Amino acid sequence: MQTLSITAVLPVERIEPSIEFFTKIGFTTDQAVPEGDHLGFVIVKHGETQLMYQTYSSIEEDVGSLGDIQKGAPSNIYIVVNNINTIEAALSGYDITIPHRTTFYGAEEIGYREPGGHLITFAEFSS
């Protein structure tokens, strides 16, 4: 067996504010599924990297109940980038959860809470 890719699906109340967050750092909407007057599901991409968002109501429609998904329970996504300063400049004004720092394992990191409530940590490693 070979794993070809893994993509997180982040549950949120509304997708649009999260799309705006990722658009600021170069992601584009690859696929979108409407749900009434808003989006119910979306894939955002940057190169070969992708992330999926789905509303709680869309998940409930798909599986019949929310099951183990708790509203407001955040995921924590770690994204390795090649320029942390560009990320920090683009996301100015968003809620910082980890101030820009250099770790003992050699990463420059900064973390945010994106509009859907999920924790996103960006890291740059020296070559």
mmCIF file with all atom_site columns, C-alpha atoms in Angstrom:
data_model
loop_
_atom_site.group_PDB
_atom_site.id
_atom_site.type_symbol
_atom_site.label_atom_id
_atom_site.label_alt_id
_atom_site.label_comp_id
_atom_site.label_asym_id
_atom_site.label_entity_id
_atom_site.label_seq_id
_atom_site.pdbx_PDB_ins_code
_atom_site.Cartn_x
_atom_site.Cartn_y
_atom_site.Cartn_z
_atom_site.occupancy
_atom_site.B_iso_or_equiv
_atom_site.pdbx_formal_charge
_atom_site.auth_seq_id
_atom_site.auth_comp_id
_atom_site.auth_asym_id
_atom_site.auth_atom_id
_atom_site.pdbx_PDB_model_num
ATOM 1   C CA . MET A 1 1   ? 0.000   0.000  0.000  1.00 0.00 ? 1   MET A CA 1
ATOM 2   C CA . GLN A 1 2   ? 1.121   3.544  -0.767 1.00 0.00 ? 2   GLN A CA 1
ATOM 3   C CA . THR A 1 3   ? -0.426  6.672  0.682  1.00 0.00 ? 3   THR A CA 1
ATOM 4   C CA . LEU A 1 4   ? -0.844  9.209  -2.101 1.00 0.00 ? 4   LEU A CA 1
ATOM 5   C CA . SER A 1 5   ? -2.138  12.182 -0.108 1.00 0.00 ? 5   SER A CA 1
ATOM 6   C CA . ILE A 1 6   ? -3.816  13.243 3.091  1.00 0.00 ? 6   ILE A CA 1
ATOM 7   C CA . THR A 1 7   ? -6.128  16.246 3.235  1.00 0.00 ? 7   THR A CA 1
ATOM 8   C CA . ALA A 1 8   ? -7.718  17.684 6.362  1.00 0.00 ? 8   ALA A CA 1
ATOM 9   C CA . VAL A 1 9   ? -11.434 18.513 6.221  1.00 0.00 ? 9   VAL A CA 1
ATOM 10  C CA . LEU A 1 10  ? -12.106 21.319 8.679  1.00 0.00 ? 10  LEU A CA 1
ATOM 11  C CA . PRO A 1 11  ? -15.682 21.694 9.977  1.00 0.00 ? 11  PRO A CA 1
ATOM 12  C CA . VAL A 1 12  ? -16.952 25.278 10.347 1.00 0.00 ? 12  VAL A CA 1
ATOM 13  C CA . GLU A 1 13  ? -20.184 27.259 10.695 1.00 0.00 ? 13  GLU A CA 1
ATOM 14  C CA . ARG A 1 14  ? -19.374 29.350 7.598  1.00 0.00 ? 14  ARG A CA 1
ATOM 15  C CA . ILE A 1 15  ? -16.670 28.749 4.992  1.00 0.00 ? 15  ILE A CA 1
ATOM 16  C CA . GLU A 1 16  ? -16.320 32.163 3.382  1.00 0.00 ? 16  GLU A CA 1
ATOM 17  C CA . PRO A 1 17  ? -14.258 33.848 6.165  1.00 0.00 ? 17  PRO A CA 1
ATOM 18  C CA . SER A 1 18  ? -11.800 30.935 6.121  1.00 0.00 ? 18  SER A CA 1
ATOM 19  C CA . ILE A 1 19  ? -11.407 31.203 2.343  1.00 0.00 ? 19  ILE A CA 1
ATOM 20  C CA . GLU A 1 20  ? -10.490 34.875 2.771  1.00 0.00 ? 20  GLU A CA 1
ATOM 21  C CA . PHE A 1 21  ? -7.804  33.917 5.341  1.00 0.00 ? 21  PHE A CA 1
ATOM 22  C CA . PHE A 1 22  ? -6.132  31.435 2.965  1.00 0.00 ? 22  PHE A CA 1
ATOM 23  C CA . THR A 1 23  ? -6.573  33.655 -0.118 1.00 0.00 ? 23  THR A CA 1
ATOM 24  C CA . LYS A 1 24  ? -4.300  36.218 1.556  1.00 0.00 ? 24  LYS A CA 1
ATOM 25  C CA . ILE A 1 25  ? -1.416  33.719 1.399  1.00 0.00 ? 25  ILE A CA 1
ATOM 26  C CA . GLY A 1 26  ? -1.943  32.583 -2.181 1.00 0.00 ? 26  GLY A CA 1
ATOM 27  C CA . PHE A 1 27  ? -4.546  29.800 -1.964 1.00 0.00 ? 27  PHE A CA 1
ATOM 28  C CA . THR A 1 28  ? -7.317  29.666 -4.548 1.00 0.00 ? 28  THR A CA 1
ATOM 29  C CA . THR A 1 29  ? -10.693 27.970 -4.537 1.00 0.00 ? 29  THR A CA 1
ATOM 30  C CA . ASP A 1 30  ? -10.415 24.746 -6.501 1.00 0.00 ? 30  ASP A CA 1
ATOM 31  C CA . GLN A 1 31  ? -13.907 23.328 -5.953 1.00 0.00 ? 31  GLN A CA 1
ATOM 32  C CA . ALA A 1 32  ? -16.960 24.742 -4.214 1.00 0.00 ? 32  ALA A CA 1
ATOM 33  C CA . VAL A 1 33  ? -20.372 23.283 -3.436 1.00 0.00 ? 33  VAL A CA 1
ATOM 34  C CA . PRO A 1 34  ? -23.143 25.744 -2.561 1.00 0.00 ? 34  PRO A CA 1
ATOM 35  C CA . GLU A 1 35  ? -25.484 25.242 0.369  1.00 0.00 ? 35  GLU A CA 1
ATOM 36  C CA . GLY A 1 36  ? -28.350 27.697 0.035  1.00 0.00 ? 36  GLY A CA 1
ATOM 37  C CA . ASP A 1 37  ? -26.985 31.252 0.167  1.00 0.00 ? 37  ASP A CA 1
ATOM 38  C CA . HIS A 1 38  ? -23.490 30.188 1.254  1.00 0.00 ? 38  HIS A CA 1
ATOM 39  C CA . LEU A 1 39  ? -20.926 27.470 0.618  1.00 0.00 ? 39  LEU A CA 1
ATOM 40  C CA . GLY A 1 40  ? -21.334 24.009 2.118  1.00 0.00 ? 40  GLY A CA 1
ATOM 41  C CA . PHE A 1 41  ? -18.006 22.573 0.994  1.00 0.00 ? 41  PHE A CA 1
ATOM 42  C CA . VAL A 1 42  ? -14.833 23.920 -0.583 1.00 0.00 ? 42  VAL A CA 1
ATOM 43  C CA . ILE A 1 43  ? -11.332 22.838 -1.520 1.00 0.00 ? 43  ILE A CA 1
ATOM 44  C CA . VAL A 1 44  ? -8.658  25.533 -1.387 1.00 0.00 ? 44  VAL A CA 1
ATOM 45  C CA . LYS A 1 45  ? -5.307  24.881 -3.063 1.00 0.00 ? 45  LYS A CA 1
ATOM 46  C CA . HIS A 1 46  ? -1.849  26.325 -3.321 1.00 0.00 ? 46  HIS A CA 1
ATOM 47  C CA . GLY A 1 47  ? 0.285   24.302 -5.715 1.00 0.00 ? 47  GLY A CA 1
ATOM 48  C CA . GLU A 1 48  ? -0.100  20.654 -4.684 1.00 0.00 ? 48  GLU A CA 1
ATOM 49  C CA . THR A 1 49  ? -1.225  21.595 -1.168 1.00 0.00 ? 49  THR A CA 1
ATOM 50  C CA . GLN A 1 50  ? -4.925  21.506 -0.452 1.00 0.00 ? 50  GLN A CA 1
ATOM 51  C CA . LEU A 1 51  ? -7.310  21.913 2.454  1.00 0.00 ? 51  LEU A CA 1
ATOM 52  C CA . MET A 1 52  ? -11.035 21.187 2.605  1.00 0.00 ? 52  MET A CA 1
ATOM 53  C CA . TYR A 1 53  ? -13.746 22.983 4.565  1.00 0.00 ? 53  TYR A CA 1
ATOM 54  C CA . GLN A 1 54  ? -17.286 21.743 5.141  1.00 0.00 ? 54  GLN A CA 1
ATOM 55  C CA . THR A 1 55  ? -20.078 23.352 7.155  1.00 0.00 ? 55  THR A CA 1
ATOM 56  C CA . TYR A 1 56  ? -21.510 21.550 10.161 1.00 0.00 ? 56  TYR A CA 1
ATOM 57  C CA . SER A 1 57  ? -24.911 21.480 8.450  1.00 0.00 ? 57  SER A CA 1
ATOM 58  C CA . SER A 1 58  ? -23.422 19.949 5.290  1.00 0.00 ? 58  SER A CA 1
ATOM 59  C CA . ILE A 1 59  ? -21.652 17.284 7.365  1.00 0.00 ? 59  ILE A CA 1
ATOM 60  C CA . GLU A 1 60  ? -24.889 16.524 9.169  1.00 0.00 ? 60  GLU A CA 1
ATOM 61  C CA . GLU A 1 61  ? -26.699 16.199 5.824  1.00 0.00 ? 61  GLU A CA 1
ATOM 62  C CA . ASP A 1 62  ? -23.975 13.841 4.539  1.00 0.00 ? 62  ASP A CA 1
ATOM 63  C CA . VAL A 1 63  ? -23.803 11.507 7.533  1.00 0.00 ? 63  VAL A CA 1
ATOM 64  C CA . GLY A 1 64  ? -27.164 12.004 9.260  1.00 0.00 ? 64  GLY A CA 1
ATOM 65  C CA . SER A 1 65  ? -25.673 13.428 12.458 1.00 0.00 ? 65  SER A CA 1
ATOM 66  C CA . LEU A 1 66  ? -22.561 15.200 13.606 1.00 0.00 ? 66  LEU A CA 1
ATOM 67  C CA . GLY A 1 67  ? -21.371 12.075 15.387 1.00 0.00 ? 67  GLY A CA 1
ATOM 68  C CA . ASP A 1 68  ? -18.110 12.829 17.180 1.00 0.00 ? 68  ASP A CA 1
ATOM 69  C CA . ILE A 1 69  ? -17.637 16.251 15.595 1.00 0.00 ? 69  ILE A CA 1
ATOM 70  C CA . GLN A 1 70  ? -18.091 18.896 18.261 1.00 0.00 ? 70  GLN A CA 1
ATOM 71  C CA . LYS A 1 71  ? -18.902 22.381 17.109 1.00 0.00 ? 71  LYS A CA 1
ATOM 72  C CA . GLY A 1 72  ? -16.103 24.735 17.986 1.00 0.00 ? 72  GLY A CA 1
ATOM 73  C CA . ALA A 1 73  ? -13.549 21.985 18.642 1.00 0.00 ? 73  ALA A CA 1
ATOM 74  C CA . PRO A 1 74  ? -10.547 23.225 16.656 1.00 0.00 ? 74  PRO A CA 1
ATOM 75  C CA . SER A 1 75  ? -8.138  21.270 14.537 1.00 0.00 ? 75  SER A CA 1
ATOM 76  C CA . ASN A 1 76  ? -4.464  22.151 14.644 1.00 0.00 ? 76  ASN A CA 1
ATOM 77  C CA . ILE A 1 77  ? -2.790  22.289 11.223 1.00 0.00 ? 77  ILE A CA 1
ATOM 78  C CA . TYR A 1 78  ? 0.996   22.655 10.804 1.00 0.00 ? 78  TYR A CA 1
ATOM 79  C CA . ILE A 1 79  ? 2.057   24.107 7.441  1.00 0.00 ? 79  ILE A CA 1
ATOM 80  C CA . VAL A 1 80  ? 5.688   24.282 6.317  1.00 0.00 ? 80  VAL A CA 1
ATOM 81  C CA . VAL A 1 81  ? 6.392   27.296 4.081  1.00 0.00 ? 81  VAL A CA 1
ATOM 82  C CA . ASN A 1 82  ? 9.468   28.782 2.440  1.00 0.00 ? 82  ASN A CA 1
ATOM 83  C CA . ASN A 1 83  ? 8.995   32.376 3.693  1.00 0.00 ? 83  ASN A CA 1
ATOM 84  C CA . ILE A 1 84  ? 7.440   32.963 7.110  1.00 0.00 ? 84  ILE A CA 1
ATOM 85  C CA . ASN A 1 85  ? 7.778   36.758 6.800  1.00 0.00 ? 85  ASN A CA 1
ATOM 86  C CA . THR A 1 86  ? 5.506   36.795 3.746  1.00 0.00 ? 86  THR A CA 1
ATOM 87  C CA . ILE A 1 87  ? 2.884   34.827 5.691  1.00 0.00 ? 87  ILE A CA 1
ATOM 88  C CA . GLU A 1 88  ? 3.125   37.174 8.670  1.00 0.00 ? 88  GLU A CA 1
ATOM 89  C CA . ALA A 1 89  ? 2.720   40.264 6.479  1.00 0.00 ? 89  ALA A CA 1
ATOM 90  C CA . ALA A 1 90  ? -0.214  38.810 4.541  1.00 0.00 ? 90  ALA A CA 1
ATOM 91  C CA . LEU A 1 91  ? -2.105  37.780 7.691  1.00 0.00 ? 91  LEU A CA 1
ATOM 92  C CA . SER A 1 92  ? -1.641  41.015 9.611  1.00 0.00 ? 92  SER A CA 1
ATOM 93  C CA . GLY A 1 93  ? -4.731  41.646 11.725 1.00 0.00 ? 93  GLY A CA 1
ATOM 94  C CA . TYR A 1 94  ? -5.646  37.999 12.310 1.00 0.00 ? 94  TYR A CA 1
ATOM 95  C CA . ASP A 1 95  ? -5.625  36.493 15.824 1.00 0.00 ? 95  ASP A CA 1
ATOM 96  C CA . ILE A 1 96  ? -2.065  35.332 16.601 1.00 0.00 ? 96  ILE A CA 1
ATOM 97  C CA . THR A 1 97  ? -1.898  32.262 18.856 1.00 0.00 ? 97  THR A CA 1
ATOM 98  C CA . ILE A 1 98  ? 1.880   31.711 18.653 1.00 0.00 ? 98  ILE A CA 1
ATOM 99  C CA . PRO A 1 99  ? 3.988   34.869 18.347 1.00 0.00 ? 99  PRO A CA 1
ATOM 100 C CA . HIS A 1 100 ? 6.759   34.716 15.735 1.00 0.00 ? 100 HIS A CA 1
ATOM 101 C CA . ARG A 1 101 ? 9.512   32.632 17.321 1.00 0.00 ? 101 ARG A CA 1
ATOM 102 C CA . THR A 1 102 ? 12.485  30.406 16.623 1.00 0.00 ? 102 THR A CA 1
ATOM 103 C CA . THR A 1 103 ? 12.141  26.940 18.142 1.00 0.00 ? 103 THR A CA 1
ATOM 104 C CA . PHE A 1 104 ? 14.813  24.666 19.634 1.00 0.00 ? 104 PHE A CA 1
ATOM 105 C CA . TYR A 1 105 ? 14.333  22.357 16.615 1.00 0.00 ? 105 TYR A CA 1
ATOM 106 C CA . GLY A 1 106 ? 15.292  25.121 14.186 1.00 0.00 ? 106 GLY A CA 1
ATOM 107 C CA . ALA A 1 107 ? 11.934  26.294 12.870 1.00 0.00 ? 107 ALA A CA 1
ATOM 108 C CA . GLU A 1 108 ? 10.740  29.862 12.644 1.00 0.00 ? 108 GLU A CA 1
ATOM 109 C CA . GLU A 1 109 ? 7.049   29.668 13.500 1.00 0.00 ? 109 GLU A CA 1
ATOM 110 C CA . ILE A 1 110 ? 3.961   31.821 13.818 1.00 0.00 ? 110 ILE A CA 1
ATOM 111 C CA . GLY A 1 111 ? 0.470   30.603 14.652 1.00 0.00 ? 111 GLY A CA 1
ATOM 112 C CA . TYR A 1 112 ? -3.022  31.952 14.001 1.00 0.00 ? 112 TYR A CA 1
ATOM 113 C CA . ARG A 1 113 ? -6.615  31.150 14.799 1.00 0.00 ? 113 ARG A CA 1
ATOM 114 C CA . GLU A 1 114 ? -8.290  31.305 11.394 1.00 0.00 ? 114 GLU A CA 1
ATOM 115 C CA . PRO A 1 115 ? -11.886 32.623 11.196 1.00 0.00 ? 115 PRO A CA 1
ATOM 116 C CA . GLY A 1 116 ? -13.395 29.123 11.477 1.00 0.00 ? 116 GLY A CA 1
ATOM 117 C CA . GLY A 1 117 ? -11.700 28.658 14.867 1.00 0.00 ? 117 GLY A CA 1
ATOM 118 C CA . HIS A 1 118 ? -8.970  26.255 13.753 1.00 0.00 ? 118 HIS A CA 1
ATOM 119 C CA . LEU A 1 119 ? -5.350  26.683 14.820 1.00 0.00 ? 119 LEU A CA 1
ATOM 120 C CA . ILE A 1 120 ? -2.924  27.140 11.923 1.00 0.00 ? 120 ILE A CA 1
ATOM 121 C CA . THR A 1 121 ? 0.829   27.130 12.586 1.00 0.00 ? 121 THR A CA 1
ATOM 122 C CA . PHE A 1 122 ? 3.197   28.155 9.792  1.00 0.00 ? 122 PHE A CA 1
ATOM 123 C CA . ALA A 1 123 ? 6.855   27.100 9.970  1.00 0.00 ? 123 ALA A CA 1
ATOM 124 C CA . GLU A 1 124 ? 9.965   27.824 7.953  1.00 0.00 ? 124 GLU A CA 1
ATOM 125 C CA . PHE A 1 125 ? 13.039  25.633 8.332  1.00 0.00 ? 125 PHE A CA 1
ATOM 126 C CA . SER A 1 126 ? 16.519  26.874 7.433  1.00 0.00 ? 126 SER A CA 1
ATOM 127 C CA . SER A 1 127 ? 18.178  24.973 4.614  1.00 0.00 ? 127 SER A CA 1
#
